[in-house]
């Protein structure tokens, strides 16, 4: 740990209030759906009732004739450009297998048509008047079905580039090798193998997807969207609708949670086309049911992990095979698949032989996409379950086994270089790692030594403890790019313009804290404007745990450049005084620039001189950052559970997440990221699951039937921020948005095993599955 | 049909359709702090106080509310001063995206009005109908406890 290198901070490390907090707690109209534009049309979508069918005919005449209908969109009157809805950097590593509207539907919920009307009632009425004749095709409702010989081909079109093998329904394929796993297993003393399966799960942000479009006074298209990726929205909409990029402005107002589901260009094209066709504002809001059937989900996966270890517990051979269900379209198929390995395997860098391979296959089920954790969540279930089994096989404490094999400061893993996001990765050594300490602190907090293996029983209820360890990344190296502009005002305040996208995480606030720290002002003197493609510089967006590390570094650089300009002016102002004016030794604090001799001038005076008096110029700078590495945050997570052997109910009594995210710029916000992602992860582990009919229809598309955890369901979650300092990060920070969600599934699974001796390998761990496993357990 | 409501202390008359929910009417009339998350009473984002009790405004027909008193999140701060609940939500980091916050604060206000000194269990029960996908509720629980304490102090001088 490099704690000694940590400088003394004034603003960084403080629990500053959110810069947008007062507006949010007073209910100010800050969200995309809160703006009323006169004459706004309501857009509604007709979704496919079939899992797989050709559209033989669409007749919209009756719908168009309905008074109040402004326009009806189908494949007959919209661009046929192939694209991906994945809001990724360009060129996107996802196949261009989608169209605005296609002649074929590939899942129940696929787009068939859209109506724009004066009111929601009229739009819904018009949807009923659209006559569609479908020619039903056999549907594929499982990954095994997709790979079976003679399976129907879901993407049989000839014009979709980027599909790995369309004829076999394989969207993406990955296969990387380090050393020789076969020989590695032959040389191993203990070998375990496990297969884990994860479910269809939905992000369920409380704010659904919302897009509002209009033409401004100059006839330019303005898109206000609840998006995590405003710049990608602009680029993709320009291409799909074939309009010049400079005629589009994308604004991201406050957004009500995203978790990856808003990293998709899901609705912007529809609203934009309605506005371009009619000249009128258009609003499209998904209903909660549409969120479930027609937005995006986590990729369900079946993952096989085989581990071989020496008798001293050193991992020697590690094999991971992934079968991922990408649903009807391949958005994020390749990159999520890659991340199953790239964000898990490096944590056990002692294994000399590693084989990671897998496929993402198409099915006629809802479309999987980006979801917090991005494949790592699924990967850790299998990996950390297998590690627990290996500990059993070795007769070794699971903590000790993980300590022996975990990556440390100064170490690397060949996986970093071999496996990137849909392509080769980037070599890196770990420069900060609080994992060892996280294991120690977490174990002490949960009471590992006292509780492990004790199985205290009260009636039919038995308790146990489990743990697992994790890493994620901080952005995508050599792909992500962020920029920031800092501009000074004559009262000594600053505008901070950032393309970065605050989706509720608090990134506007922590980025302001970075700038304030460097410029020697309170956060209140930093005015943040973010995510407006006309106003703010470029940023790839809020995904891949990129904001704190990548956008933060851009802000740090811009602020340092402005600091330099401030000091130059200050030195000139103090020149008459004589004394030491070594610019390198100026300090900015308390809204003043102070020379080494102790004399200083206020920032307001400095800017007034630069603006109005001598050598006039605007004190401002823009800086960019493209990371050369992706420093992993680390986590050790622990849970104590109680399993009722009569009802099968699993209750988490306490959850502990000890996290190393480098310097926590705003500790409460960093804790909040972990608490929220852990709560979501406990939901995956215990209750959340999309259920399907035999025809591929989602059976539980409501928040009543799809159970996300409420305040009564969430156990006490203790987050321990483990101090570390990342030398390549802004003010020593790493990112922390995703890692927490990887913990609960394996941690709870391992705790259940500690309590009652069963290995659950299919999420969620419902009472039925627990009882089945208890019954199937061999006596003794 | 015409209905009359007292919204945040001001008497107002609204033209509504018989099928309109209170949520639709309030948002149409500019109370955008009232959020729609599901339209089915499952998430609590649209909670308002109706005659002093928290309700999901998406489940209340506007016509049925005729003559009632409504408090939305916009009516909570007085003369620019935030309510102790709002202050506590900010100070404890209980606000992330802020979309569930208005409903959560309204539900908490109902709770603290009727149980000035709630146990943690009572708080969890009190906000059980308000889903939050960002925070895991940990910071909300602390915020509500902190606000309860401040409100009790204010009441007893």
XYZ file of C-alpha atoms in Angstrom, chain B residues 27-103:
77
model
C -47.723 16.123 -13.119
C -49.868 17.808 -15.776
C -50.307 20.786 -13.457
C -46.568 21.157 -12.991
C -45.835 19.162 -9.825
C -43.006 17.286 -11.542
C -41.513 16.207 -8.250
C -44.204 13.524 -8.236
C -42.523 10.719 -10.213
C -43.953 7.822 -12.161
C -41.985 4.598 -11.820
C -44.560 1.903 -12.544
C -48.111 3.222 -12.568
C -49.226 0.197 -10.584
C -48.559 1.041 -6.955
C -45.467 -1.145 -6.778
C -42.625 1.395 -6.495
C -43.798 4.384 -4.438
C -42.084 7.032 -6.590
C -45.392 8.904 -6.916
C -46.125 9.085 -3.179
C -47.819 12.247 -1.897
C -49.552 13.045 1.358
C -53.311 12.931 0.846
C -55.040 14.415 3.874
C -51.903 13.722 5.862
C -51.254 10.109 4.853
C -48.808 8.869 2.215
C -50.527 7.324 -0.802
C -49.367 6.187 -4.197
C -50.930 8.887 -6.340
C -50.968 6.533 -9.343
C -53.618 4.456 -7.544
C -55.878 7.366 -6.577
C -58.456 8.603 -9.062
C -58.266 12.371 -9.181
C -62.036 12.607 -8.854
C -61.924 10.697 -5.585
C -59.464 13.224 -4.183
C -61.841 16.127 -4.750
C -61.814 18.419 -1.734
C -58.674 16.876 -0.265
C -55.401 18.327 0.872
C -52.319 17.198 -1.000
C -48.687 17.681 -0.070
C -46.068 17.001 -2.724
C -42.313 17.178 -2.346
C -42.453 20.731 -3.726
C -44.417 21.833 -0.658
C -42.014 20.474 1.914
C -39.421 23.216 2.155
C -40.625 26.447 3.697
C -39.284 29.837 2.552
C -36.251 28.265 0.960
C -35.362 26.323 4.116
C -35.146 22.600 3.598
C -37.165 20.237 5.798
C -35.005 18.231 8.258
C -35.710 15.125 6.175
C -34.381 16.819 3.051
C -31.309 18.056 4.929
C -30.657 14.600 6.352
C -31.050 12.878 2.979
C -28.383 15.213 1.575
C -26.018 14.963 4.533
C -26.186 11.180 4.830
C -25.689 10.582 1.097
C -29.155 9.036 0.809
C -29.743 10.626 -2.597
C -28.182 9.004 -5.625
C -30.204 9.405 -8.802
C -32.933 11.161 -6.836
C -35.833 9.659 -8.754
C -37.258 7.738 -5.793
C -36.292 10.496 -3.356
C -39.530 12.548 -3.428
C -41.649 9.469 -2.692
